[in-house]
Coordinates of C-alpha atoms in Angstrom, one line a residue:
M297 CA 0.0 0.0 0.0
A298 CA 2.8 2.4 1.0
R299 CA 4.6 1.6 -2.2
R300 CA 1.5 2.2 -4.3
N301 CA 1.1 5.6 -2.6
S302 CA 4.7 6.6 -3.2
R303 CA 4.4 5.7 -6.9
K304 CA 1.2 7.8 -7.2
M305 CA 2.8 10.8 -5.5
A306 CA 5.9 10.6 -7.8
S307 CA 3.7 10.4 -10.9
V308 CA 1.4 13.3 -9.9
A309 CA 3.8 15.7 -8.2
Y310 CA 6.9 15.2 -10.4
P311 CA 6.0 16.1 -14.0
D312 CA 9.3 14.8 -15.4
L313 CA 8.8 11.3 -14.0
T314 CA 6.7 8.4 -15.0
L315 CA 6.2 4.7 -14.1
D316 CA 7.7 2.0 -16.3
A317 CA 6.2 -1.5 -16.9
R318 CA 7.6 -2.8 -13.6
G319 CA 6.2 0.1 -11.7
S320 CA 9.5 1.9 -11.0
V321 CA 10.0 5.6 -11.6
S322 CA 12.2 6.8 -14.5
L323 CA 13.0 10.1 -16.1
I324 CA 11.6 10.4 -19.7
D325 CA 10.3 13.9 -20.3
E326 CA 13.6 15.5 -21.2
E327 CA 11.9 17.4 -24.0
A328 CA 9.7 19.2 -21.4
M329 CA 12.8 20.2 -19.4
L330 CA 14.5 21.5 -22.5
E331 CA 11.4 23.5 -23.4
G332 CA 11.4 25.0 -19.9
R333 CA 15.0 26.1 -20.3
Q334 CA 14.2 27.6 -23.7
S335 CA 11.2 29.4 -22.3
F336 CA 13.4 30.8 -19.5
W337 CA 15.9 32.3 -21.8
K338 CA 13.2 33.6 -24.1
D339 CA 11.7 35.5 -21.1
V340 CA 15.2 36.9 -20.4
W341 CA 15.6 38.2 -23.9
S342 CA 12.0 39.4 -24.1
G343 CA 12.6 41.5 -20.9
I344 CA 15.7 43.1 -22.5
F345 CA 14.3 43.8 -25.9
S346 CA 11.0 45.1 -24.6
N347 CA 12.9 47.6 -22.4
K348 CA 14.6 50.3 -24.4
A349 CA 16.9 51.3 -21.5
A350 CA 17.9 47.7 -20.9
F351 CA 18.5 47.1 -24.7
I352 CA 20.7 50.2 -25.0
S353 CA 22.6 49.2 -21.9
L354 CA 23.2 45.7 -23.4
L355 CA 24.6 47.3 -26.5
F356 CA 26.8 49.7 -24.5
I357 CA 28.2 46.7 -22.4
L358 CA 28.9 44.8 -25.6
I359 CA 30.8 47.8 -26.9
L360 CA 32.8 48.0 -23.7
G361 CA 33.6 44.3 -24.0
L362 CA 34.7 44.9 -27.6
V363 CA 36.8 47.9 -26.6
A364 CA 38.5 45.9 -23.9
L365 CA 39.2 43.0 -26.2
V366 CA 40.6 45.1 -29.1
T367 CA 42.8 47.3 -26.9
K368 CA 44.2 44.1 -25.2
V369 CA 44.9 42.2 -28.4
F370 CA 45.7 45.1 -30.7
P371 CA 47.0 48.0 -28.6
Q372 CA 48.5 49.6 -31.7
V373 CA 45.0 50.8 -32.7
L374 CA 45.1 53.5 -30.0
P375 CA 46.3 56.9 -31.2
Y376 CA 48.6 57.3 -28.2
D377 CA 50.5 55.0 -25.9
P378 CA 48.4 55.1 -22.7
F379 CA 51.5 54.4 -20.5
A380 CA 54.1 56.7 -22.2
Q381 CA 54.8 59.9 -20.4
D382 CA 55.1 63.2 -22.3
L383 CA 56.1 65.9 -19.8
K384 CA 55.9 68.6 -22.5
N385 CA 52.1 68.1 -22.9
T386 CA 51.0 67.9 -19.3
L387 CA 47.5 69.0 -18.3
L388 CA 46.3 69.9 -21.8
G389 CA 42.6 70.5 -22.0
P390 CA 40.2 68.6 -24.3
S391 CA 41.0 69.3 -28.0
A392 CA 40.9 67.7 -31.4
A393 CA 44.3 66.1 -30.7
H394 CA 43.4 64.9 -27.2
W395 CA 39.7 64.4 -26.9
C396 CA 39.7 64.1 -23.1
G397 CA 42.9 66.1 -22.5
T398 CA 46.1 64.8 -20.8
D399 CA 47.0 64.1 -17.3
L400 CA 49.8 65.2 -15.0
Q401 CA 52.3 63.0 -16.8
G402 CA 51.1 64.1 -20.3
R403 CA 49.3 60.8 -21.0
D404 CA 46.2 60.8 -23.2
I405 CA 43.2 60.4 -20.9
F406 CA 40.9 59.0 -23.6
C407 CA 43.3 56.2 -24.4
R408 CA 43.8 55.4 -20.7
I409 CA 40.0 55.3 -20.2
L410 CA 39.7 52.8 -23.1
V411 CA 42.5 50.6 -21.6
G412 CA 40.9 51.0 -18.2
T413 CA 37.9 49.1 -19.5
Q414 CA 40.0 45.9 -19.4
I415 CA 40.6 46.1 -15.7
S416 CA 37.1 47.2 -14.7
L417 CA 35.3 44.5 -16.7
T418 CA 37.9 41.8 -15.7
V419 CA 37.5 42.6 -12.0
G420 CA 33.8 42.9 -12.2
F421 CA 33.1 39.6 -13.9
S422 CA 35.8 37.7 -12.1
A423 CA 34.7 39.0 -8.6
V424 CA 31.1 38.0 -9.4
A425 CA 32.2 34.6 -10.5
I426 CA 33.9 34.0 -7.2
S427 CA 31.1 35.3 -5.0
L428 CA 28.4 33.6 -7.1
S429 CA 30.0 30.1 -7.1
I430 CA 30.8 30.2 -3.3
G431 CA 27.6 32.0 -2.3
V432 CA 25.3 29.7 -4.3
L433 CA 27.0 26.6 -2.9
L434 CA 26.8 27.8 0.8
G435 CA 23.3 29.1 0.4
A436 CA 22.1 25.8 -1.2
V437 CA 23.7 23.6 1.5
S438 CA 22.5 25.8 4.3
G439 CA 18.9 26.1 3.0
Y440 CA 18.5 22.4 2.1
R441 CA 20.2 20.8 5.1
G442 CA 18.9 23.3 7.7
R443 CA 19.3 23.0 11.4
R444 CA 22.9 23.2 12.6
T445 CA 24.4 23.6 9.2
D446 CA 22.1 26.5 8.4
A447 CA 22.8 28.1 11.8
V448 CA 26.6 28.0 11.4
V449 CA 26.6 29.2 7.8
M450 CA 24.1 32.0 8.3
R451 CA 25.8 33.3 11.4
V452 CA 29.1 33.6 9.5
M453 CA 27.2 35.4 6.7
D454 CA 25.6 37.7 9.2
M455 CA 29.0 38.7 10.7
M456 CA 30.2 39.5 7.2
L457 CA 27.1 41.6 6.4
A458 CA 27.5 43.5 9.7
I459 CA 30.6 45.2 8.2
P460 CA 30.1 47.5 5.2
S461 CA 31.4 45.8 2.1
I462 CA 33.8 48.5 1.1
L463 CA 35.4 48.5 4.6
L464 CA 35.7 44.7 4.5
A465 CA 37.3 45.0 1.1
I466 CA 39.8 47.6 2.3
A467 CA 40.7 45.3 5.2
L468 CA 41.2 42.4 2.9
M469 CA 43.3 44.5 0.5
A470 CA 45.4 45.6 3.4
A471 CA 46.0 42.0 4.3
L472 CA 46.5 40.6 0.8
G473 CA 48.4 43.5 -0.8
K474 CA 47.8 45.6 -3.8
G475 CA 47.1 44.5 -7.4
V476 CA 44.4 43.3 -9.8
E477 CA 44.3 39.7 -8.5
K478 CA 44.0 40.9 -4.9
A479 CA 41.2 43.2 -5.8
V480 CA 39.3 40.4 -7.5
I481 CA 39.6 38.2 -4.4
A482 CA 38.7 41.0 -2.0
I483 CA 35.6 42.1 -3.9
G484 CA 34.5 38.6 -4.6
L485 CA 34.7 37.5 -1.0
V486 CA 32.8 40.5 0.5
S487 CA 29.8 39.8 -1.9
I488 CA 29.4 36.1 -0.9
P489 CA 26.7 36.7 1.8
E490 CA 24.3 38.4 -0.6
Y491 CA 24.2 35.4 -2.9
A492 CA 24.1 32.9 0.0
R493 CA 21.1 34.6 1.6
I494 CA 19.2 34.9 -1.7
V495 CA 19.7 31.2 -2.5
R496 CA 18.9 30.1 1.0
S497 CA 15.7 32.0 1.1
E498 CA 14.6 30.6 -2.2
I499 CA 15.5 27.0 -1.3
L500 CA 13.6 27.2 2.0
S501 CA 10.4 27.7 0.1
I502 CA 11.2 25.3 -2.7
K503 CA 12.5 22.3 -0.8
E504 CA 9.1 21.4 0.6
S505 CA 7.5 21.2 -2.9
D506 CA 5.9 18.1 -4.1
Y507 CA 8.4 17.4 -6.9
V508 CA 11.3 17.6 -4.4
A509 CA 9.5 15.1 -2.2
A510 CA 9.0 12.9 -5.3
A511 CA 12.7 13.1 -6.0
R512 CA 13.4 11.8 -2.5
V513 CA 11.0 9.0 -3.0
I514 CA 12.8 7.7 -6.1
G515 CA 16.1 7.8 -4.2
D516 CA 17.8 10.9 -5.7
S517 CA 20.8 12.0 -3.8
D518 CA 20.8 15.4 -2.0
S519 CA 23.4 16.8 -4.5
K520 CA 21.2 15.7 -7.4
I521 CA 18.1 17.2 -5.9
I522 CA 19.9 20.5 -5.2
F523 CA 21.6 21.0 -8.5
R524 CA 19.1 19.3 -10.9
H525 CA 15.7 20.1 -9.4
I526 CA 16.1 23.1 -7.0
L527 CA 18.8 25.4 -8.3
P528 CA 17.2 25.7 -11.8
N529 CA 14.2 27.3 -10.0
V530 CA 16.4 29.8 -8.2
L531 CA 18.2 30.7 -11.4
P532 CA 16.1 33.9 -12.2
S533 CA 17.0 35.5 -8.8
I534 CA 20.7 34.5 -9.3
I535 CA 21.0 36.0 -12.8
V536 CA 19.4 39.3 -11.8
R537 CA 21.5 39.6 -8.7
A538 CA 24.7 38.7 -10.6
T539 CA 24.0 41.3 -13.2
L540 CA 23.5 44.0 -10.6
G541 CA 26.6 42.6 -8.7
I542 CA 28.8 43.4 -11.6
S543 CA 28.0 47.0 -11.3
T544 CA 28.7 46.9 -7.6
A545 CA 32.1 45.2 -8.3
V546 CA 33.0 47.9 -10.9
L547 CA 32.1 50.6 -8.3
D548 CA 34.1 48.8 -5.6
T549 CA 37.1 48.5 -7.9
A550 CA 37.0 52.2 -8.6
A551 CA 36.6 53.0 -4.8
L552 CA 39.7 50.9 -4.0
G553 CA 41.6 52.5 -6.8
F554 CA 40.6 56.0 -5.7
L555 CA 42.0 55.2 -2.2
G556 CA 45.2 53.9 -3.7
L557 CA 44.6 50.3 -2.6
G558 CA 43.6 48.8 -5.9
V559 CA 45.4 48.7 -9.2
Q560 CA 48.8 50.4 -9.1
P561 CA 50.5 52.6 -11.8
P562 CA 51.4 52.5 -14.6
L563 CA 48.2 50.4 -15.2
A564 CA 45.2 52.5 -16.1
E565 CA 42.2 52.2 -13.9
W566 CA 39.3 54.6 -13.6
G567 CA 39.2 54.9 -9.9
D568 CA 43.0 55.4 -9.7
M569 CA 42.7 58.2 -12.4
L570 CA 40.0 59.9 -10.2
G571 CA 42.2 59.7 -7.2
R572 CA 45.2 61.2 -8.9
G573 CA 43.2 64.0 -10.4
R574 CA 41.4 65.2 -7.3
D575 CA 44.1 67.7 -6.3
E576 CA 43.7 69.4 -9.7
I577 CA 39.9 69.5 -9.8
L578 CA 39.8 73.3 -10.1
R579 CA 42.7 73.7 -12.5
A580 CA 42.1 70.6 -14.7
P581 CA 38.5 69.3 -14.0
W582 CA 38.8 66.9 -17.0
L583 CA 41.1 64.7 -15.0
M584 CA 38.1 63.6 -12.9
L585 CA 35.3 64.3 -15.3
F586 CA 35.9 61.7 -18.0
P587 CA 36.9 58.8 -15.7
G588 CA 33.9 59.6 -13.5
L589 CA 31.6 59.5 -16.6
A590 CA 33.1 56.1 -17.5
I591 CA 32.4 54.7 -14.1
M592 CA 28.9 56.2 -14.0
S593 CA 28.0 55.0 -17.4
T594 CA 29.2 51.4 -16.8
V595 CA 27.5 51.1 -13.4
L596 CA 24.2 52.5 -14.8
A597 CA 24.3 50.2 -17.8
F598 CA 24.6 47.0 -15.7
N599 CA 21.9 48.3 -13.3
L600 CA 19.5 49.0 -16.2
L601 CA 20.3 45.6 -17.8
G602 CA 19.6 43.9 -14.5
N603 CA 16.2 45.7 -14.3
G604 CA 15.3 44.6 -17.8
I605 CA 16.1 41.0 -17.0
R606 CA 14.2 41.1 -13.8
D607 CA 11.1 42.5 -15.6
G608 CA 11.4 39.7 -18.2
L609 CA 11.4 37.0 -15.5
D610 CA 8.7 38.6 -13.4
P611 CA 5.3 36.9 -14.2
K612 CA 3.4 40.1 -13.1
T613 CA 5.3 42.2 -15.6
R614 CA 4.9 39.7 -18.4
K615 CA 1.1 39.8 -18.0
R616 CA 1.0 43.6 -18.6

């Protein structure tokens, strides 16, 4: 009787499962799962294309990526060497020769902004990759296992959240040292609690669903249940938060550079350019104006793109 009830529950509550001739449960509806994935990404693109701001932001981000790639692979396309000092042309204002002017060492600011795209995007995406992978894993284990595991993991996350992220990043940079790699690690680590708490909260509501109970009935392992049946349903929240997280990482990178703790000269980084031009803000405002516009535009683009993705994945928005 109990066995018959478990079969019935599996066949009703778990749409991707069915009973074979012997009465055992087997996965057969792979086409339905594939259709669900296609529908998910269709909603993502629909949210972007139906939102003009999100679509323009996506184009802007793609252009930034192209600029970073071209200036990395073919640096000779730049009109000036962004690292070569020319003390005869220091603090020249914007002109036809130097669109964004020159800095205190006579370097072309426009070329340095283009090259700085490499560092900002690299740190942004790499830091999010670190925080996303660790945060999702911790949140999934904490939410699914519960009890003591949940208490220990969440208390550690709460202690990290109690400290402002930028202060924690500064402390980590002071311990690790200066450099691009250290900035990636520091910014990635301070963002882990956000992803862990998002995934945990989603899993707490999902793990009691009928299809999860059916997966337990057929003997699926905990890891398979988490990664195959639960996390795909958390994916919308993760994607939206990761997109917004890139903008936060770019901003944190600029903040560390402004304080002199991030990328060091002669490398070009927008925050470092801001920090070195603040003493000349009245005499040469372009030293801070153009790097500041680059930071603002990039952060705004990722935020608007995240909003567009969120609208596409929100059922209430899709019904309008």
